[in-house]
mmCIF file of C-alpha atoms in Angstrom:
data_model
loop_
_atom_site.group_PDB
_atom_site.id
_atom_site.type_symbol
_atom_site.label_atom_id
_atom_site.label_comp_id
_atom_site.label_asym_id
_atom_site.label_seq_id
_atom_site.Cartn_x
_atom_site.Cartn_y
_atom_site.Cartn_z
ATOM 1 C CA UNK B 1 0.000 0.000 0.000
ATOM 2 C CA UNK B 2 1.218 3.399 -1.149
ATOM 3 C CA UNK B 3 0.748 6.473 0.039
ATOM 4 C CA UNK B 4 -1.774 8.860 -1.574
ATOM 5 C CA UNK B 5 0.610 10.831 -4.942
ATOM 6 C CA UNK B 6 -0.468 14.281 -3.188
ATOM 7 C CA UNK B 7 0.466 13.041 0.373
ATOM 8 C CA UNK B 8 4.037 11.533 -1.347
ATOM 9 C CA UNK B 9 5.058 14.733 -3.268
ATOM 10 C CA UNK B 10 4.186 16.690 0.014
ATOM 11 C CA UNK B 11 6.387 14.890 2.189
ATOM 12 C CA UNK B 12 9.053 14.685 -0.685
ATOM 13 C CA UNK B 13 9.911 18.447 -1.072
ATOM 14 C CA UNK B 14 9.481 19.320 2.948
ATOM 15 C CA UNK B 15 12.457 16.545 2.641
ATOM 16 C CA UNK B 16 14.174 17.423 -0.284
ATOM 17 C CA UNK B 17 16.743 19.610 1.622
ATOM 18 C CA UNK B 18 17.503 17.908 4.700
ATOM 19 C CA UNK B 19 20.817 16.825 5.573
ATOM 20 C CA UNK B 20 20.917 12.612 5.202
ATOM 21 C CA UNK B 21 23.325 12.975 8.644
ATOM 22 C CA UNK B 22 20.830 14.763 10.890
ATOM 23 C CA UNK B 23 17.837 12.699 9.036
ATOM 24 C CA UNK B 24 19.550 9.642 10.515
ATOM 25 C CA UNK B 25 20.258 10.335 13.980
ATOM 26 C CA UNK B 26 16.808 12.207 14.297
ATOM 27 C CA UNK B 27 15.155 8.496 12.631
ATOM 28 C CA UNK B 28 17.443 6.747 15.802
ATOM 29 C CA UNK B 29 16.699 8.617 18.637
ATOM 30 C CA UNK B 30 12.700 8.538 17.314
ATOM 31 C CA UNK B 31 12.789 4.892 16.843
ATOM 32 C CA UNK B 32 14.394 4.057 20.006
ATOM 33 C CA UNK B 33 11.582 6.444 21.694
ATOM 34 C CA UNK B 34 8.804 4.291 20.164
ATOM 35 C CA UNK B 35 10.617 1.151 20.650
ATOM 36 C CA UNK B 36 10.925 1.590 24.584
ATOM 37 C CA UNK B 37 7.423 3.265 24.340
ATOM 38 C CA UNK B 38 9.243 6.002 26.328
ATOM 39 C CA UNK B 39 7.101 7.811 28.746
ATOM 40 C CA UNK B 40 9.165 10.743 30.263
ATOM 41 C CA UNK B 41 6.729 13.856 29.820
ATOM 42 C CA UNK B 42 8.284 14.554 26.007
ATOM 43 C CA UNK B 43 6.537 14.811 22.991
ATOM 44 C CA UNK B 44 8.008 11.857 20.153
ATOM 45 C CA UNK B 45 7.698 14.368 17.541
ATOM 46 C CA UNK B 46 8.266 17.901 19.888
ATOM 47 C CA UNK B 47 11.072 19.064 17.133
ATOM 48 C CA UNK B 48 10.438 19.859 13.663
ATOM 49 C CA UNK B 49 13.829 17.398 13.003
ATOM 50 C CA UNK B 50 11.721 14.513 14.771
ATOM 51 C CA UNK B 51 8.838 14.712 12.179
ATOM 52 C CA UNK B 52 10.786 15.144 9.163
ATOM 53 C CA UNK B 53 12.220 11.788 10.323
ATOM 54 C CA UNK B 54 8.594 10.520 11.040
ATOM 55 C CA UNK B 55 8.182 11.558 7.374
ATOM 56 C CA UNK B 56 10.852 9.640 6.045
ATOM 57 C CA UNK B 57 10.634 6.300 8.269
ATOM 58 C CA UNK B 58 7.738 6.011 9.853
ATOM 59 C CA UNK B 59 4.261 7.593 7.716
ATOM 60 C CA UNK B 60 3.840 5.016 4.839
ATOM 61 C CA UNK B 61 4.295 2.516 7.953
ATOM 62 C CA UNK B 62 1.701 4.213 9.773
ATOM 63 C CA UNK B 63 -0.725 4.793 6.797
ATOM 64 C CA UNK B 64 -0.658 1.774 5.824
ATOM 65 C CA UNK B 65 -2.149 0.414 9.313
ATOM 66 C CA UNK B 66 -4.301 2.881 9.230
ATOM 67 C CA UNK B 67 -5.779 2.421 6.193
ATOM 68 C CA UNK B 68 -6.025 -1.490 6.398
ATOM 69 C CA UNK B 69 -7.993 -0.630 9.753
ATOM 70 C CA UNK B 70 -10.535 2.107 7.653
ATOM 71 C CA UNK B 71 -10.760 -0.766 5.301
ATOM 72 C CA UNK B 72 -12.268 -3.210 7.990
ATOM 73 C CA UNK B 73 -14.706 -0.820 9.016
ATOM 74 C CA UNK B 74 -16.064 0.157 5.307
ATOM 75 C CA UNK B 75 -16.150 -4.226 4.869
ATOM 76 C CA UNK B 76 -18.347 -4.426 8.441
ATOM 77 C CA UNK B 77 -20.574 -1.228 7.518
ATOM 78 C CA UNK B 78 -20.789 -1.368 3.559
ATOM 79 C CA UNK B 79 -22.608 1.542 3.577
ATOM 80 C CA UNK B 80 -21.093 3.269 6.228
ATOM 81 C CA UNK B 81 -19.422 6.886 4.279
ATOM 82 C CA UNK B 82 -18.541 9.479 7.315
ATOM 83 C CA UNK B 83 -18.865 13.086 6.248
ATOM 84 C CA UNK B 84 -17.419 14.151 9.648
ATOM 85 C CA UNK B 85 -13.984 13.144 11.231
ATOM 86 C CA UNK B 86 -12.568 13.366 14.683
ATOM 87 C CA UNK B 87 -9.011 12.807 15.433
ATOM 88 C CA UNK B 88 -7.431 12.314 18.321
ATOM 89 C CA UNK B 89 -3.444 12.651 18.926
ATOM 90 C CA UNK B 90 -3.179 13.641 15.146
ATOM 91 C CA UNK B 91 0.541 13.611 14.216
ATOM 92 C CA UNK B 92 0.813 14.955 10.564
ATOM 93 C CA UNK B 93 -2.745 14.242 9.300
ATOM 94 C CA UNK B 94 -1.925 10.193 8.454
ATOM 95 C CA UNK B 95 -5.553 9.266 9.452
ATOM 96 C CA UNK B 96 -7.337 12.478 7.532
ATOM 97 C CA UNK B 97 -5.324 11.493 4.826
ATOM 98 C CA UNK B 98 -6.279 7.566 4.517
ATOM 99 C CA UNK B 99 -9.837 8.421 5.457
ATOM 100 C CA UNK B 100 -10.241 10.965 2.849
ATOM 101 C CA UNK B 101 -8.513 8.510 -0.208
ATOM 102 C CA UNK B 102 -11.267 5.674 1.128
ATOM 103 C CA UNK B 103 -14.292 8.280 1.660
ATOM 104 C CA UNK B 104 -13.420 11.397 -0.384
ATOM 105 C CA UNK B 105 -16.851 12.709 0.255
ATOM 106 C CA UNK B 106 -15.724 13.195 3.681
ATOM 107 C CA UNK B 107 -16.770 17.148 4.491
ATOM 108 C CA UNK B 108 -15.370 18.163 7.577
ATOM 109 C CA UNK B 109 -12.494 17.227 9.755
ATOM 110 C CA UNK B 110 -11.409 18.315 13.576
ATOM 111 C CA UNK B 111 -7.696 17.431 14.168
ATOM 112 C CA UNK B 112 -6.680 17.720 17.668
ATOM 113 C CA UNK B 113 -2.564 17.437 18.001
ATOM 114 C CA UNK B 114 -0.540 18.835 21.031
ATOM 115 C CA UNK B 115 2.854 18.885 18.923
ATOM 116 C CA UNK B 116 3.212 22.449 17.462
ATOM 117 C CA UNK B 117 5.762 21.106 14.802
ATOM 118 C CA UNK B 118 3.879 18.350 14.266
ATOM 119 C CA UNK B 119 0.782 20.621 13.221
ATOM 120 C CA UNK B 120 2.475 22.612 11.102
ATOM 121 C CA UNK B 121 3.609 20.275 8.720
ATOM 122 C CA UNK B 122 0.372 18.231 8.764
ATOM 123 C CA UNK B 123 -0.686 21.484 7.735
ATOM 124 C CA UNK B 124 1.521 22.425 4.809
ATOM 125 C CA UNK B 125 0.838 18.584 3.545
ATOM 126 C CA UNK B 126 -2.899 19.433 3.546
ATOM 127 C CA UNK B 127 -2.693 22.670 2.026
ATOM 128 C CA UNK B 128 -3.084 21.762 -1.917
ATOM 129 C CA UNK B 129 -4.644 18.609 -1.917
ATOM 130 C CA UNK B 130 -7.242 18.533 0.612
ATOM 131 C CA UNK B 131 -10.879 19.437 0.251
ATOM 132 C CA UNK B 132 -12.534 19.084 3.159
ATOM 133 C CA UNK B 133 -12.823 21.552 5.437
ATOM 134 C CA UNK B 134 -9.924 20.342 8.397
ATOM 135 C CA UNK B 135 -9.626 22.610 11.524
ATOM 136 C CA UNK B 136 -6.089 21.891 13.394
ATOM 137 C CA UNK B 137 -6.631 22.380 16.771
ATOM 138 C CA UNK B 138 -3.857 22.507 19.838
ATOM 139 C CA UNK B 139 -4.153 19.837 22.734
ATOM 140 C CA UNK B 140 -3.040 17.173 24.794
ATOM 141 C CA UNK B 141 -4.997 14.126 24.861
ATOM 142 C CA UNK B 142 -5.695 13.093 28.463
ATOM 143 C CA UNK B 143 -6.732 16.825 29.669
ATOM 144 C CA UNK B 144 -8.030 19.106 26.434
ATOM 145 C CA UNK B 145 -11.122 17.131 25.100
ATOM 146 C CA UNK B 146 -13.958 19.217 26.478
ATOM 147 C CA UNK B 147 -14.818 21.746 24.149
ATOM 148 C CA UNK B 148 -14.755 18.963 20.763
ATOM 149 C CA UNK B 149 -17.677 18.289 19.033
ATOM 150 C CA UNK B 150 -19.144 14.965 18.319
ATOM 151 C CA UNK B 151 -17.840 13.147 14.980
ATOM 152 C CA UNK B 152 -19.358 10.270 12.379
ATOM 153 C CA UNK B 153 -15.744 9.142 12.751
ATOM 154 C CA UNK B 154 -13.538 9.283 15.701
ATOM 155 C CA UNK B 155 -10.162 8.077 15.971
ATOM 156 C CA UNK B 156 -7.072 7.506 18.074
ATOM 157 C CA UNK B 157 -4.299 6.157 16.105
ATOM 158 C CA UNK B 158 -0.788 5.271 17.271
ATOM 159 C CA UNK B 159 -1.386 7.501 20.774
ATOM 160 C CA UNK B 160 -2.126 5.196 23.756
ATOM 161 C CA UNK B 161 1.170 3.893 23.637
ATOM 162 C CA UNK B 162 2.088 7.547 24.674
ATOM 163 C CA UNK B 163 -0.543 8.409 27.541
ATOM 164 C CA UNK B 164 -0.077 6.634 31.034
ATOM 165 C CA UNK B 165 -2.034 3.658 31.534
ATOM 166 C CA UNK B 166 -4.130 5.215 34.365
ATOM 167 C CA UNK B 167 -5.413 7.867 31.606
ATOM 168 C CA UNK B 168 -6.926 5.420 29.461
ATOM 169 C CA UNK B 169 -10.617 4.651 30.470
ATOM 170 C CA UNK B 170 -11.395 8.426 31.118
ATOM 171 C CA UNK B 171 -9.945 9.018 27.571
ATOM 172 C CA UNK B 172 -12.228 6.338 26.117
ATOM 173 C CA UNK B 173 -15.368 7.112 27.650
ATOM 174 C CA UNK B 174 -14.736 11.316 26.229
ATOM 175 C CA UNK B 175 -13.909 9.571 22.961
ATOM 176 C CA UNK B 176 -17.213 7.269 22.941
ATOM 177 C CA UNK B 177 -18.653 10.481 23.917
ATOM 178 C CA UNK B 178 -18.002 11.965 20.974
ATOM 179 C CA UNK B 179 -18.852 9.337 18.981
ATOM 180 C CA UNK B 180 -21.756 9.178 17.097
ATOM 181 C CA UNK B 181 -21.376 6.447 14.911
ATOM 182 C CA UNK B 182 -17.566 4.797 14.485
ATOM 183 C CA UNK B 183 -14.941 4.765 17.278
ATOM 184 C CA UNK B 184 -11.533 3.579 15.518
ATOM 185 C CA UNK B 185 -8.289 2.967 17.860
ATOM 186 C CA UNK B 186 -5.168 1.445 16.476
ATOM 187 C CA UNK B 187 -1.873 0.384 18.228
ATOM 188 C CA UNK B 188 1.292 -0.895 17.203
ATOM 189 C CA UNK B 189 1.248 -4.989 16.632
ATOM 190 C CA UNK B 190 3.047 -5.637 19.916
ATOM 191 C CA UNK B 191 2.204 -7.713 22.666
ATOM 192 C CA UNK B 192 1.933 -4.368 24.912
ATOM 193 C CA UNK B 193 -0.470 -3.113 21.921
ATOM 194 C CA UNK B 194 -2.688 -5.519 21.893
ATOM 195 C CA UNK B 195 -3.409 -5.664 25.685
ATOM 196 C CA UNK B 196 -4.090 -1.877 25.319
ATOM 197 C CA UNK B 197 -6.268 -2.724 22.179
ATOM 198 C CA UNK B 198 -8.210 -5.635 24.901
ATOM 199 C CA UNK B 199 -8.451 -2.633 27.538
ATOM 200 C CA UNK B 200 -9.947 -0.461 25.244
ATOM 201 C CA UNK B 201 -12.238 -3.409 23.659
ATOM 202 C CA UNK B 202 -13.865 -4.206 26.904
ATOM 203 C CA UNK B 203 -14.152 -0.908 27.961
ATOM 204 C CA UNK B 204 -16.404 -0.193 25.065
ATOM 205 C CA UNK B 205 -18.155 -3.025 25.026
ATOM 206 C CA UNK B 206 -19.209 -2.392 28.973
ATOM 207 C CA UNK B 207 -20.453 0.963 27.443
ATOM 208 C CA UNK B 208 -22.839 -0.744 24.930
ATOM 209 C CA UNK B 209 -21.033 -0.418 21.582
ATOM 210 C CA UNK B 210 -20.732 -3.054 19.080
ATOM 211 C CA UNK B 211 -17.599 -4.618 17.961
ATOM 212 C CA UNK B 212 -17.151 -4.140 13.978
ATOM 213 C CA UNK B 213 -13.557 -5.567 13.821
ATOM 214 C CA UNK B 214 -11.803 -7.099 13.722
ATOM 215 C CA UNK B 215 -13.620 -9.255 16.375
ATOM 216 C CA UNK B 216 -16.632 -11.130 14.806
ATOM 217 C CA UNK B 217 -17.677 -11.491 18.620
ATOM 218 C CA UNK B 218 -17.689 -9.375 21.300
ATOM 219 C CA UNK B 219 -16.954 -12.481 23.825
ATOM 220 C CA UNK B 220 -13.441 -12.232 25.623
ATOM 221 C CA UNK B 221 -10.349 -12.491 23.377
ATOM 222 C CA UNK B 222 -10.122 -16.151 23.102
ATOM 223 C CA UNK B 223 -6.130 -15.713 22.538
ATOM 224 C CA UNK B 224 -3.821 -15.933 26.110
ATOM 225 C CA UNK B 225 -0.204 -15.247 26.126
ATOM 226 C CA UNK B 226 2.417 -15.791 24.381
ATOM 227 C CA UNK B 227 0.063 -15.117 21.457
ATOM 228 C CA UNK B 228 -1.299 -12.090 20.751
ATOM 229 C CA UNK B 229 -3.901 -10.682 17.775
ATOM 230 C CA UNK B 230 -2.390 -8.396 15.068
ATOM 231 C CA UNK B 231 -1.831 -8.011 11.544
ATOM 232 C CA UNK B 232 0.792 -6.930 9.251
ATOM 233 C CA UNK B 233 1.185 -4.850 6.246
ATOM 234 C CA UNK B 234 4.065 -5.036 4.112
ATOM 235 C CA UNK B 235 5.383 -1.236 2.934
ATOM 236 C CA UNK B 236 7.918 -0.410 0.335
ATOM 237 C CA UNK B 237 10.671 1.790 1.143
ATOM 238 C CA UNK B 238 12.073 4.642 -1.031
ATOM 239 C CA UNK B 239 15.527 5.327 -1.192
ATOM 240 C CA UNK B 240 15.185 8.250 1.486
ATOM 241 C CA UNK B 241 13.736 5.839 3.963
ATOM 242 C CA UNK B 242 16.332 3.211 3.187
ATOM 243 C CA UNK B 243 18.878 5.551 3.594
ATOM 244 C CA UNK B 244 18.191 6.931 6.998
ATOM 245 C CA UNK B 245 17.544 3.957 8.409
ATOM 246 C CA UNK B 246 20.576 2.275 6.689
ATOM 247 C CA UNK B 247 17.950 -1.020 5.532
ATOM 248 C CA UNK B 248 19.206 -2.548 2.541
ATOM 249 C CA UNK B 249 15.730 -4.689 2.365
ATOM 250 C CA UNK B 250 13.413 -2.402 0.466
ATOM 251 C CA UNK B 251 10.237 -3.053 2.037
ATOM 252 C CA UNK B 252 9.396 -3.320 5.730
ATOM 253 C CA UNK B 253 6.332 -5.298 7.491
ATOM 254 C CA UNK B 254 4.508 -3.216 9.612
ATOM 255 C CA UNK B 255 2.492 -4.970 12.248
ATOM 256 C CA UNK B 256 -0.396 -2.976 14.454
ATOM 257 C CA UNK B 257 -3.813 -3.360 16.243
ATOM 258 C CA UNK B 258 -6.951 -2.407 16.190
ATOM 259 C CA UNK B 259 -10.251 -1.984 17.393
ATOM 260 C CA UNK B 260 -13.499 -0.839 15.581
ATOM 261 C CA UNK B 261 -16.554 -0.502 17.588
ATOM 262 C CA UNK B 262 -19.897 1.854 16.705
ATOM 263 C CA UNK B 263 -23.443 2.556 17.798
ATOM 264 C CA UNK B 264 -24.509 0.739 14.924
ATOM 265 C CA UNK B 265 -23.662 -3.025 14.240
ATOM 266 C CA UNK B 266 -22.277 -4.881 11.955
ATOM 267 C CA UNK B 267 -23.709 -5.999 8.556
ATOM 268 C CA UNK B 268 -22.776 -9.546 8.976
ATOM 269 C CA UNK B 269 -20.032 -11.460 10.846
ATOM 270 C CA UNK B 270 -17.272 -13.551 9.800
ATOM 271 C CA UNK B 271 -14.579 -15.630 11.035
ATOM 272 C CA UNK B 272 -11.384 -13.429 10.714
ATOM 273 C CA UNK B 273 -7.763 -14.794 9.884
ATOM 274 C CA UNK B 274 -5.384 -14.067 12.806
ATOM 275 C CA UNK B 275 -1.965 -15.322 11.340
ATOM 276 C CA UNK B 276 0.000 -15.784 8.353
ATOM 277 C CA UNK B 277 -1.431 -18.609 6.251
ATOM 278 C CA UNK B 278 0.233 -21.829 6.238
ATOM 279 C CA UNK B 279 -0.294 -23.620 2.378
ATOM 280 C CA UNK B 280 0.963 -26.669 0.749
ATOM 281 C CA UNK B 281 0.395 -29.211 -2.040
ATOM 282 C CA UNK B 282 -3.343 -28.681 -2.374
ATOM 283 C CA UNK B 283 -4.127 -28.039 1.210
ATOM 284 C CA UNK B 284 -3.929 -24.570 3.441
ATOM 285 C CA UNK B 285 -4.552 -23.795 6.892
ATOM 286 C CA UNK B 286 -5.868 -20.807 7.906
ATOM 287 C CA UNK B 287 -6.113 -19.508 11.755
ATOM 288 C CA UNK B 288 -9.473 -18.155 12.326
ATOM 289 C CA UNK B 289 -11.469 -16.031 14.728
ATOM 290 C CA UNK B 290 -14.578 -17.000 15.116
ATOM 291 C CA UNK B 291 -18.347 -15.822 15.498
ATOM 292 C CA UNK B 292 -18.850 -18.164 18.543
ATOM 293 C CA UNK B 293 -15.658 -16.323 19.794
ATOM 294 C CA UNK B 294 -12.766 -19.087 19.607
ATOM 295 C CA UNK B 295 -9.744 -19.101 17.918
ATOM 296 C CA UNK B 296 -7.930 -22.108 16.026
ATOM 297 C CA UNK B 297 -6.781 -23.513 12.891
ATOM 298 C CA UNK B 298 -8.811 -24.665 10.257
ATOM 299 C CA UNK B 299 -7.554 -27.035 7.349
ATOM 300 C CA UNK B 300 -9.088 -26.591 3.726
ATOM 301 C CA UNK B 301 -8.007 -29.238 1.067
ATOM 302 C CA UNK B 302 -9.318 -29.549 -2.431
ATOM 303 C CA UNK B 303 -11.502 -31.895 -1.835
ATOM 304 C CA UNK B 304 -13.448 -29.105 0.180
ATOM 305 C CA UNK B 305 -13.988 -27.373 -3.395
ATOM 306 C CA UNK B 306 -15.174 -23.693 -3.394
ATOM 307 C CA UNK B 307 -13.794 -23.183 0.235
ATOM 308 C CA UNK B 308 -10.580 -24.157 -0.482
ATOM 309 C CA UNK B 309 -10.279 -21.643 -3.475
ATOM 310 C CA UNK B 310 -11.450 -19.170 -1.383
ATOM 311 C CA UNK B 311 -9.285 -20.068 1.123
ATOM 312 C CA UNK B 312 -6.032 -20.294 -1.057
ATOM 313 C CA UNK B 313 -6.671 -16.373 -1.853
ATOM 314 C CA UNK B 314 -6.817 -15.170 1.733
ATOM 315 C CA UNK B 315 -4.575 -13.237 3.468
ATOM 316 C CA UNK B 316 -3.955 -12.129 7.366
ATOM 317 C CA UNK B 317 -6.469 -9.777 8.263
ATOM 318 C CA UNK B 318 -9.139 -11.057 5.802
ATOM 319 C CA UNK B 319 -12.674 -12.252 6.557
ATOM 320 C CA UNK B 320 -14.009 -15.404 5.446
#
C-alpha cells in the first residue's frame, strides 16, 4: 500500500533539503523512543527534526495500518461513508489522509494534536490537496477534550502507547462520547499493543457499543499469552527511507492493532484470519477467529472445493 501521490510529493519536497546525517540520527533517537514506548513527559515528535524523520521512516508505515484498519470498518458497515472526522493525537494528518482517499466525500475534519511542529507540517501537507474543510486544533490528549464536538468518525491512532495507563478509560469514555457512529483505535502490533487494544475493547463493550472488527464477537479475546492478535502490512521503502535507516531490504512489514466498535452493528459477521497462512500441495490452513468467539486452525483441502479456493486467496487480516 502506497501512500496517496499528493500526500508523497508533500512529504518529498518538505524533505528534499535535509541533511541525510541529521535525518539519521533524528530516525534513531525517534525509533528508540517508540521502541521503549518512552514515557518521560516529552513529545516523540516535539522538534520539527523529529517529524521530518517521522516523514521519512515512519508515515507510509503508519498509513498503511491505518488504512487497512478504515478498510475493515467500510467491509463491516458497507454503507457506512462518514462526512465528519474526529481525530485524536493527530501527528501529521496520516488518518485524515487515509480516510479521505477511502471516503473522499468526507466534508469536515477536527484534528486535535498537542505537537506544534507536528501541526504545522500536517498542515503544509494538507494545504493543496485537501478538500474538506480540516480545523487543526492545539491539545493534549488526556486533559483538552472538552470543548470537541461529536464526529461520524472518531479516531485515536498510534497515541495510547504515549498516555499513562491510568489515563486510558477516562480518555475512552470522552472519545465514545463523541462518537456518534464509528470509534476507531489502532496500536502498534506488539504484545503491549494488543493488551491496550483488549483494555480499550472491553471498555467499550461495557459501554454498549458493538464490535465491527476485527472481532466477529464481542466475547473475551479467546487468545492468552504468548500469542497475541495483530496483523501486518508489508510497505515499500524509497531510497530516502532506506537511507536513513541504513535497511538494505526495500520493504518493511509493519504490524499494528486495532479496534473498531460503533453505535450501529455490523452488517454480517465472519470468522477473521489471525496469522499468516500456512499452504501446501493442495491443502492450506488458515487460523481463524470465530463468530462463537474461539480461535484455532482450520484445514481446507481440495476436496473441500469452493472453500478451499477461497481459502487459497486469503490473506492475514481477511474475513471469510
Amino acid at each position: 500500500m502506497e501512500l496517496p501521490v499528493p500526500l508523497r510529493q508533500g512529504v518529498e519536497r518538505l524533505l528534499e533539503k535535509v541533511p541525510l546525517p541529521m535525518l539519521k540520527q533524528a530516525a534513531r533517537t525517534l525509533s528508540d523512543r517508540y521502541r521503549a514506548e518512552l514515557r518521560d513527559g516529552r513529545m516523540h515528535m516535539a522538534e520539527e527534526m523529529a517529524v521530518k524523520a517521522y516523514l521519512a521512516t515512519r508515515l507510509p508505515a503508519t498509513y498503511a495500518a491505518v488504512r487497512a484498519s478504515l478498510d475493515a470498518v467500510s467491509e463491516a458497515r458497507p454503507g457506512y461513508a462518514p462526512k465528519t472526522l474526529l481525530d485524536v493525537g493527530a501527528g501529521p494528518g496520516t488518518v485524515l489522509w487515509a480516510a479521505l482517499d477511502l471516503w473522499p466525500d468526507l466534508e469536515q475534519a477536527v484534528l486535535l494534536e498537542a505537537s506544534a511542529a507536528v501541526r504545522r507540517v500536517g498542515e503544509a501537507l494538507a494545504t493543496e490537496a485537501m478538500i474538506a474543510r480540516i480545523a487543526w486544533l492545539t491539545g493534549d490528549v488526556t486533559i483538552d477534550l472538552a470543548d470537541l464536538k461529536p464526529a461520524e468518525l472518531v479516531t485515536c491512532a498510534y497515541v495510547l502507547d504515549e498516555i499513562a495507563p491510568a489515563s486510558l478509560p477516562k480518555l475512552i469514555d470522552r472519545l465514545w462520547q463523541f462518537t456518534d457512529d464509528t470509534l476507531l483505535v489502532v496500536e502498534p502490533g506488539t504484545p503491549a499493543g494488543w493488551q491496550r487494544i483488549l483494555a480499550v475493547r472491553r471498555h467499550l463493550i461495557d459501554a454498549g457499543a458493538d464490535v465491527l472488527a476485527p472481532c466477529p464477537h464481542k466475547a473475551p479475546c479467546p487468545l492468552a499469552a504468548p500469542d497475541w492478535c495483530h496483523f501486518s502490512r508489508r510497505v515499500a521503502r524509497s531510497r530516502l527511507h532506506r537511507l536513513a535507516k541504513d535497511a538494505d531490504v526495500p520493504w518493511e512489514d509493519e504490524k499494528f492493532i486495532y479496534v473498531a466498535a460503533s453505535r450501529q452493528a455490523a452488517s454480517s459477521r465472519a470468522a477473521r484470519v489471525i496469522a499468516p497462512p500456512k499452504s501446501g500441495s493442495g491443502k492450506v490452513l488458515l487460523k481463524l477467529c470465530q463468530k462463537d468467539g474461539s480461535a484455532g486452525e482450520k484445514l481446507f483441502t481440495k476436496r473441500d472445493g469452493d472453500a478451499f479456493r477461497l481459502a487459497r486467496r486469503l490473506d492475514w487480516g481477511d474475513t471469510i
